[in-house]
Coordinates of C-alpha atoms in Angstrom, one line a residue:
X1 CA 50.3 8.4 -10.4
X2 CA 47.7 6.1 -11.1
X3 CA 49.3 3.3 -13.4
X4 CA 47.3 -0.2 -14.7
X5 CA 49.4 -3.5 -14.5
X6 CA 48.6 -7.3 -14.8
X7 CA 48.7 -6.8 -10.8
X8 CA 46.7 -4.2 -10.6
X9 CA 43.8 -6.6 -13.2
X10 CA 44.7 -9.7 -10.6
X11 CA 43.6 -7.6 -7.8
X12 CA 40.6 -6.2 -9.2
X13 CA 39.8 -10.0 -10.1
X14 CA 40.7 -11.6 -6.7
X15 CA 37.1 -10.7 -5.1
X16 CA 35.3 -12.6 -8.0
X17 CA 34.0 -15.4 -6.1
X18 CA 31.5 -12.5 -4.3
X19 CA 30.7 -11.3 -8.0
X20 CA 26.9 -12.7 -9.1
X21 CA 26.4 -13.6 -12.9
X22 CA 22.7 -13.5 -14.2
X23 CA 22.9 -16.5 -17.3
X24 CA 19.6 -15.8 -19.5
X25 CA 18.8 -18.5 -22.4
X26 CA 15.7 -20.2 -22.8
X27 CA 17.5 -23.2 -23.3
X28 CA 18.2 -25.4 -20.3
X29 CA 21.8 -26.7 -21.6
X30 CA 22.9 -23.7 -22.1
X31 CA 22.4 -22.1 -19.0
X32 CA 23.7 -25.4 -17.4
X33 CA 27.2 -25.0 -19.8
X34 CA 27.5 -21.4 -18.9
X35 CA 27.1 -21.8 -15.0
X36 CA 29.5 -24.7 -15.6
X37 CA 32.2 -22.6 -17.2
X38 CA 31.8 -20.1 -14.7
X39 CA 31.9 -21.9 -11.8
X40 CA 34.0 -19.6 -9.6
X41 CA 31.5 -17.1 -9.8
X42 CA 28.2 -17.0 -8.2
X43 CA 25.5 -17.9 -10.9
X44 CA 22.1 -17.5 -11.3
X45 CA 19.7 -18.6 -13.8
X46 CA 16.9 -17.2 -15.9
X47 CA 14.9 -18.4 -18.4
X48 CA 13.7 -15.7 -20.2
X49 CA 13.8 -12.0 -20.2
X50 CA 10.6 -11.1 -18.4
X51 CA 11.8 -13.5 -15.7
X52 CA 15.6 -11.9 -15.7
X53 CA 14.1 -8.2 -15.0
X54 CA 12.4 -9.5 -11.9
X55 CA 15.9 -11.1 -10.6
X56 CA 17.6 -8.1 -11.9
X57 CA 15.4 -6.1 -10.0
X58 CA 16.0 -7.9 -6.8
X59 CA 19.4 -6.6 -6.6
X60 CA 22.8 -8.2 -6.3
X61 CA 23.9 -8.7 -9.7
X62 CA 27.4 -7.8 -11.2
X63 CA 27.0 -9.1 -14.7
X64 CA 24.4 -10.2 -16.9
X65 CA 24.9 -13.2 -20.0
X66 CA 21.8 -13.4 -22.0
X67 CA 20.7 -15.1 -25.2
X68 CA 19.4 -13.1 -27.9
X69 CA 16.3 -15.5 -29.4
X70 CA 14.0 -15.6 -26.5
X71 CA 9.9 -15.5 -25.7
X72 CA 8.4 -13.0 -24.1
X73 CA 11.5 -10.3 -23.8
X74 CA 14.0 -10.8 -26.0
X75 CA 18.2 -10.5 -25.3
X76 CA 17.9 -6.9 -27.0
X77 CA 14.8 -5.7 -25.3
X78 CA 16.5 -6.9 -22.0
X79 CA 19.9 -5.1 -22.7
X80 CA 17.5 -1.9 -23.4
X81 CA 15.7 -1.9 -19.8
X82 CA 18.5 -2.5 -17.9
X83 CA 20.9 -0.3 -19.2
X84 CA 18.0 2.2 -18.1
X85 CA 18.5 1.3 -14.7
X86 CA 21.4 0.7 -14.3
X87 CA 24.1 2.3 -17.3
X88 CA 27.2 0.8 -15.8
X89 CA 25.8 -3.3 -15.4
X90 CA 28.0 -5.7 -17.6
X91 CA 25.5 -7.1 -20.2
X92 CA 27.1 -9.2 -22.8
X93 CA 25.0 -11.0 -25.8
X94 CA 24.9 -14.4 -26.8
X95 CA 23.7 -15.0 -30.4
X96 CA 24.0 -17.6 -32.6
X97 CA 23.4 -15.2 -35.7
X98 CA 26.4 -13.3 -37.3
X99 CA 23.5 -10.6 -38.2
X100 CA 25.6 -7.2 -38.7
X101 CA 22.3 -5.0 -38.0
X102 CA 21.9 -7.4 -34.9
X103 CA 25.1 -6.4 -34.0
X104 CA 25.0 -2.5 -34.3
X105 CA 21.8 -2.4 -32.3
X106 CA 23.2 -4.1 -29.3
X107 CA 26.2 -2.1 -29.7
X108 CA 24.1 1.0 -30.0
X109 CA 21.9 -0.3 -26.7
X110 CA 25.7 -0.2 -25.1
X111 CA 26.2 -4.4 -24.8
X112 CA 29.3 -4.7 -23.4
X113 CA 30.8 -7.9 -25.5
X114 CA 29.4 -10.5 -27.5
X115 CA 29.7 -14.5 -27.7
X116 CA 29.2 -16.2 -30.5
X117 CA 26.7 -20.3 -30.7
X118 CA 28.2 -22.6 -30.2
X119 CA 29.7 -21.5 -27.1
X120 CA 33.5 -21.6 -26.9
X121 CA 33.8 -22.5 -22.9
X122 CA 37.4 -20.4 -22.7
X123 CA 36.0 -17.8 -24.6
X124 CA 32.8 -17.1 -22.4
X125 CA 34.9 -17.6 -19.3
X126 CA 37.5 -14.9 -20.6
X127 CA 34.9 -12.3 -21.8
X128 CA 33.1 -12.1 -18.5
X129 CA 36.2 -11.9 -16.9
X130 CA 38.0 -8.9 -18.9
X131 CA 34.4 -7.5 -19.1
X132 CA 34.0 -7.0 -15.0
X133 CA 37.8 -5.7 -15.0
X134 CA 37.3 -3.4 -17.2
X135 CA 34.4 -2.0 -15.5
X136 CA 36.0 -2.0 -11.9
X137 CA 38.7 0.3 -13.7
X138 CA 36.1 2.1 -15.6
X139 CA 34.2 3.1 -11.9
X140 CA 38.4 3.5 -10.8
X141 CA 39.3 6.4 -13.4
X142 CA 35.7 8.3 -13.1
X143 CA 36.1 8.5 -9.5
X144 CA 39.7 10.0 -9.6
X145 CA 38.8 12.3 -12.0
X146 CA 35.3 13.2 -10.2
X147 CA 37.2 14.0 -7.1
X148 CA 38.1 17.3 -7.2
X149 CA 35.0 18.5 -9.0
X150 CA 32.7 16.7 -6.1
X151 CA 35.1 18.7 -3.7
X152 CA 34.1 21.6 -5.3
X153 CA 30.6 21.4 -6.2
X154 CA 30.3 20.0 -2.5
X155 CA 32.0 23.5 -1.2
X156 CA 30.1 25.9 -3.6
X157 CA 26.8 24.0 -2.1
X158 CA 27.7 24.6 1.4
X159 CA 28.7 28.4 0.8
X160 CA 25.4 29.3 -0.6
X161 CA 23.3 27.7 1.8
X162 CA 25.2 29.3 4.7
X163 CA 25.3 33.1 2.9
X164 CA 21.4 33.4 2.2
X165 CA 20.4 32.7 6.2
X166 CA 23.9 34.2 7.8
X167 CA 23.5 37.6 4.8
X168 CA 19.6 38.0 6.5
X169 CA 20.5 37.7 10.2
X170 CA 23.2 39.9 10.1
X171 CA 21.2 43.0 8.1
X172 CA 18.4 42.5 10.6
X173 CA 20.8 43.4 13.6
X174 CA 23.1 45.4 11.8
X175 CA 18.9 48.1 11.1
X176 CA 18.6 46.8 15.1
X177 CA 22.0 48.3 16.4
X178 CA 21.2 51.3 14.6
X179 CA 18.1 51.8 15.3
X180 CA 16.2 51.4 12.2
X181 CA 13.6 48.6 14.0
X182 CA 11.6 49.8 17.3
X183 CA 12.0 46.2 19.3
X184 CA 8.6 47.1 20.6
X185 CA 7.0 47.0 17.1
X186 CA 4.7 43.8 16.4
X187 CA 6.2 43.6 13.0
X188 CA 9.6 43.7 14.3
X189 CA 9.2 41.0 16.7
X190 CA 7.6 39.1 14.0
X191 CA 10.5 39.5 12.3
X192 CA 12.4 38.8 15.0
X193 CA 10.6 35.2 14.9
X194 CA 11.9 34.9 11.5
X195 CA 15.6 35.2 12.2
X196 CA 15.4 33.1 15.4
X197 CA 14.0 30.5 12.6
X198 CA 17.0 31.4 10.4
X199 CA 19.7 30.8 12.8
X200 CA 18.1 26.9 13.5
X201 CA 18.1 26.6 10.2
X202 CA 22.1 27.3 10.1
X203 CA 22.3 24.7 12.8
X204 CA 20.4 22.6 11.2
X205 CA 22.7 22.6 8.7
X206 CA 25.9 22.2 10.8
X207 CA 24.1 19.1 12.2
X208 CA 23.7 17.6 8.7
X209 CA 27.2 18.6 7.6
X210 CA 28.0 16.6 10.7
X211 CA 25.8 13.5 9.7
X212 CA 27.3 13.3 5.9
X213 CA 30.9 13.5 7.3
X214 CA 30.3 10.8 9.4
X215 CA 28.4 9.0 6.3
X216 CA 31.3 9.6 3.8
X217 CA 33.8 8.4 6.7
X218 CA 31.9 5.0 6.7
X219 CA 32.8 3.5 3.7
X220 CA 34.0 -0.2 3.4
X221 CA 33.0 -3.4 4.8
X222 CA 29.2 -3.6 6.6
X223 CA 29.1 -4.0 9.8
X224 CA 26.6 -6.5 10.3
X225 CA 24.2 -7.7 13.0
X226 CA 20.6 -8.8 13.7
X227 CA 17.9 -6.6 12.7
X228 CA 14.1 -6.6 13.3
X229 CA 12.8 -5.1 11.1
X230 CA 9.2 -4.3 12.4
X231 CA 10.7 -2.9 15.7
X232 CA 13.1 -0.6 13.8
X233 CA 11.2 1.1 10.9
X234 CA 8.6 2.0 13.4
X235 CA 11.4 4.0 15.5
X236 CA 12.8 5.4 12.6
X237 CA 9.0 7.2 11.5
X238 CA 8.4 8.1 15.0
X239 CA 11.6 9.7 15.7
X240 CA 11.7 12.1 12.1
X241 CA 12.9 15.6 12.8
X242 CA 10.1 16.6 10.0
X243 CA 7.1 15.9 11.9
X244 CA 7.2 19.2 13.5
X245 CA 6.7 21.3 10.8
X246 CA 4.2 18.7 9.5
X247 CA 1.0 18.8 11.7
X248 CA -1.7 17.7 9.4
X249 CA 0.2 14.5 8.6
X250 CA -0.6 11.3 10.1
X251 CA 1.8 8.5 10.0
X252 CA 0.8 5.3 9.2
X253 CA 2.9 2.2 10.0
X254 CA 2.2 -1.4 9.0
X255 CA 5.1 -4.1 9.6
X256 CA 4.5 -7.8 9.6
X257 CA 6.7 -8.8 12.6
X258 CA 9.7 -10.8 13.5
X259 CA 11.2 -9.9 10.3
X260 CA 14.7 -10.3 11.5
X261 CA 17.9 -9.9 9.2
X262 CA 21.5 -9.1 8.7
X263 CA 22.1 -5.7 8.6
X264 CA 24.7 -3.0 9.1
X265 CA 22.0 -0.9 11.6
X266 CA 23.7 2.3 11.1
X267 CA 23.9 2.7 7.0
X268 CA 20.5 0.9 6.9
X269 CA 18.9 3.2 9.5
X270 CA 20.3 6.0 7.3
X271 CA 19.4 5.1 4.4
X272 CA 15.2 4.5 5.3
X273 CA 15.2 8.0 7.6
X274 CA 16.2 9.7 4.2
X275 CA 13.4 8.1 2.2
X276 CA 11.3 8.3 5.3
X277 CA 12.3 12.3 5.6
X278 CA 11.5 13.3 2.4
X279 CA 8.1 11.6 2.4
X280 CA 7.6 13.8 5.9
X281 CA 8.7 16.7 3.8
X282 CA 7.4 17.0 0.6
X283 CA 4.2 16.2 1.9
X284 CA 1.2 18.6 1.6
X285 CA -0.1 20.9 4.7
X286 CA -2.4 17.5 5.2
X287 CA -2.5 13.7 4.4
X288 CA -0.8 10.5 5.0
X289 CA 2.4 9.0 5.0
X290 CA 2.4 4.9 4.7
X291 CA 5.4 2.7 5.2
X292 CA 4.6 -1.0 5.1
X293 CA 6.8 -4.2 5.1
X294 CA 5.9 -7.7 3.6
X295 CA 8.0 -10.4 4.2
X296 CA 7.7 -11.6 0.2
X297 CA 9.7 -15.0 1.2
X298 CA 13.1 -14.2 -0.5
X299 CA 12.8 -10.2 -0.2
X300 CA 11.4 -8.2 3.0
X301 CA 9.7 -5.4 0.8
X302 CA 9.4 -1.9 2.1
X303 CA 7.1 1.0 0.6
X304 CA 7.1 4.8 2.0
X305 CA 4.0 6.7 0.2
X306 CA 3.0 10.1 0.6
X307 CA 0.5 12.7 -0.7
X308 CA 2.6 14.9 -1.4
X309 CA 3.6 17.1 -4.2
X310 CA 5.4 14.5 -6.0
X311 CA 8.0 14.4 -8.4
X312 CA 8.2 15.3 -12.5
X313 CA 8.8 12.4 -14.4
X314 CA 11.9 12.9 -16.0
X315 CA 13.2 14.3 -12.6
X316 CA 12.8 10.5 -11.1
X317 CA 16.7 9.5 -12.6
X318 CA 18.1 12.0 -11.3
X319 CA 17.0 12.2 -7.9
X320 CA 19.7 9.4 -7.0
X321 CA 22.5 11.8 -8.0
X322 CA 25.1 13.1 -6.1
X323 CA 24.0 17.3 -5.2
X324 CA 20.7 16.9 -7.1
X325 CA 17.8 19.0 -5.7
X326 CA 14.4 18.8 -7.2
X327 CA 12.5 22.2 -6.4
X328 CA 9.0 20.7 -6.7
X329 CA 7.2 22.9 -5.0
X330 CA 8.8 25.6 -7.1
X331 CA 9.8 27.9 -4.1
X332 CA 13.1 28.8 -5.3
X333 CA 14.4 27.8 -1.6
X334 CA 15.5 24.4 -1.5
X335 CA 17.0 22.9 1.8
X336 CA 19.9 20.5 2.6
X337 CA 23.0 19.3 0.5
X338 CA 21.5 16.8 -2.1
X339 CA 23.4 13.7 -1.0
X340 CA 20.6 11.7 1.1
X341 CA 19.2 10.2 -1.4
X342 CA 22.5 9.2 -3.3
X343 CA 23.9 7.7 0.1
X344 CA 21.0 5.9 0.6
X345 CA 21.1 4.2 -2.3
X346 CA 24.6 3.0 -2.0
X347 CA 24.0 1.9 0.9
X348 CA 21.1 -0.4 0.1
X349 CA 23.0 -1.4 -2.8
X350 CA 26.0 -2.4 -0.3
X351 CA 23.1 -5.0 1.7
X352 CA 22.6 -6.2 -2.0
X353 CA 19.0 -4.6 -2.5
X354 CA 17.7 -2.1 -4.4
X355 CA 15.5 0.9 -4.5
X356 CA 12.9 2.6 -7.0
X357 CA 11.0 5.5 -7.0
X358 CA 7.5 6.0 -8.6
X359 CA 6.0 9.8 -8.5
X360 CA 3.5 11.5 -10.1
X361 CA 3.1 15.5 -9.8
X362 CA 0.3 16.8 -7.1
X363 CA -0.5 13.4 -6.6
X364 CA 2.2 11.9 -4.3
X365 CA 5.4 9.2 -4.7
X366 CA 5.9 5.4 -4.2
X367 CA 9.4 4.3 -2.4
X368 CA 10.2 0.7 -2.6
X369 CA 12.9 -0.3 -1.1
X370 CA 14.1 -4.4 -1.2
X371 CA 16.3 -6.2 1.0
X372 CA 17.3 -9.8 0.6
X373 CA 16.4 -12.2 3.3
X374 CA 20.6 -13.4 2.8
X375 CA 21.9 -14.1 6.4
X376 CA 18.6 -13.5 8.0
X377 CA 18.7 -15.2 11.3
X378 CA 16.1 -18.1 11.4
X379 CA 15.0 -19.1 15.2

């Protein structure tokens, strides 16, 4: 029975020296009293919205205190844009105003908590505490009670992928045994082709059941080592099981090199071949696929592009969820389990990076992937 104790809020807190805080205010004091109140956390400073977004957006933040009264974007507009990205980031409002309509609109834009100017040192200390507990238990309860309805939507998936091929191979030998099909007939054989296509499709899909046990095994800690970056993205385009239904595309690769960092090789290496897979596959009959890396001094940036057949815009969220399946080409037939993408972004997130997707229909999409340069290994 799952049961919440002052133990059970102790543990969840015991890790907070590995939680980052994002302090927003355009004033220089108060960022410098809030990273001083919170000095057992990791804290990072912005000084306005506009400039919060781009560490937001960077990856590796657990919470987010932000002024309301600020140039450029303000603490409202922020809340907004990031609760966009990300719904379950902690995002509490600082205002010196005891505006009620102020209020309702943060509350409305989902703000998490709010501290009042001047700043009670105790009281801002305490809110972002209670504030990260109480969304570690938040993520605690959905997963318990998403558990058995994953099991099952995971099931249901993999019984009607296997029934469509294994229902088709078994009427075409079931007419063969009884001698509805003359083996000698060029249809026939054609057909023939067709099934021999269906049953690597059915291992196909044993392989990848295979792949995502192995993936959902692997959770916890990373296992990290050195990675070169150039070296390794080029192996993982090269070596993409798409290519070979995929004649008319032409990869292109272009890596600045010794970009060496940190990395757990195997949830990394997942993650990209995903990204780098569907580029391959949702590609048109001809064109290009493009994955570059810039080293962009605190980031290595990567960006897969296609030509393909893109993605509809209000598709984009979603792509990132668990099962999800985006049937862009319209075919009706739409291959694989729909956890790729949702692994790979965990996984990235895990290295402390992020991911985004840009797309427009019959024109192609934009991956960009980020990874921190945090424990790179400097010669």
């Amino acid at each position: 029975m799952f049961q919440l104790t002052q133990n059970s809020d102790l543990a969840l807190l015991k890790d907070k020296e590995k939680k980052t805080i994002l302090i927003v205010d355009d004033e220089a004091v108060i960022r410098d009293l809030c990273m001083r109140a919170l000095h057992d956390y990791h804290a990072v400073e912005a000084a306005n919205g506009e400039e919060a977004l781009q560490i937001f957006e960077r990856g590796g933040i657990d919470a987010i205190l932000t002024d309301v009264m600020m140039p450029k974007v303000d603490g409202l507009e922020l809340l907004k844009r990031i609760k966009e990205q990300e719904p379950t980031m902690v995002v509490i409002i600082m205002t010196g105003y005891a505006d009620k309509e102020l209020i309702l609109k943060a509350l409305k834009a989902d703000a998490d908590d709010f501290i009042t100017k001047p700043l009670n040192l105790l009281q801002l200390k305490s809110a972002v505490d209670k504030a990260l507990v109480k969304k570690a238990l938040k993520e605690e309860i959905a997963n318990l009670k998403n558990l058995d309805r994953l099991k099952t939507n995971f099931l249901s998936i993999i019984s009607h992928k296997f029934r469509t091929p294994i229902t088709t191979i078994s009427l075409f030998l079931q007419n063969l045994a009884a001698g509805v099909y003359d083996p000698s007939d060029e249809m026939v054989r054609q057909h023939m082709g067709l099934i021999y296509g269906e049953a690597c499709y059915l291992g196909q899909l044993v392989s990848d059941l295979l792949t995502f046990s192995t993936v959902m095994d692997s959770g916890g800690a990373l296992r990290l080592e050195p990675c070169d970056l150039s070296s390794l993205i080029p192996k993982l385009v090269t070596s993409s099981k798409e290519w070979t239904d995929k004649h008319g595309v032409t990869p292109q690769v272009q890596v600045e090199p010794g970009q060496e960092v940190m990395l757990d090789r195997e949830k990394f290496s997942f993650a990209l071949q995903q990204v780098i897979d569907n580029a391959i596959k949702f590609s048109k009959e001809s064109g290009t696929v493009r994955v570059t890396l810039q080293d962009e001094g605190e980031i290595n940036r990567i960006v897969v592009e296609d030509q393909g057949i893109g993605i509809a815009r209000d598709a984009i969220p979603k792509v990132f969820e668990k099962f999800y399946q985006e049937d862009a080409s319209q075919s009706g037939q739409i291959r694989g389990f729909g956890l790729g993408l949702f692994y790979a972004r965990e996984f990235i997130r895990m290295h402390g990076g992020s991911i985004g997707i840009e797309s427009e229909p019959e024109l192609g999409t934009r991956v960009t992937i980020t990874i921190p340069h945090k424990g790179r290994q400097d010669s």
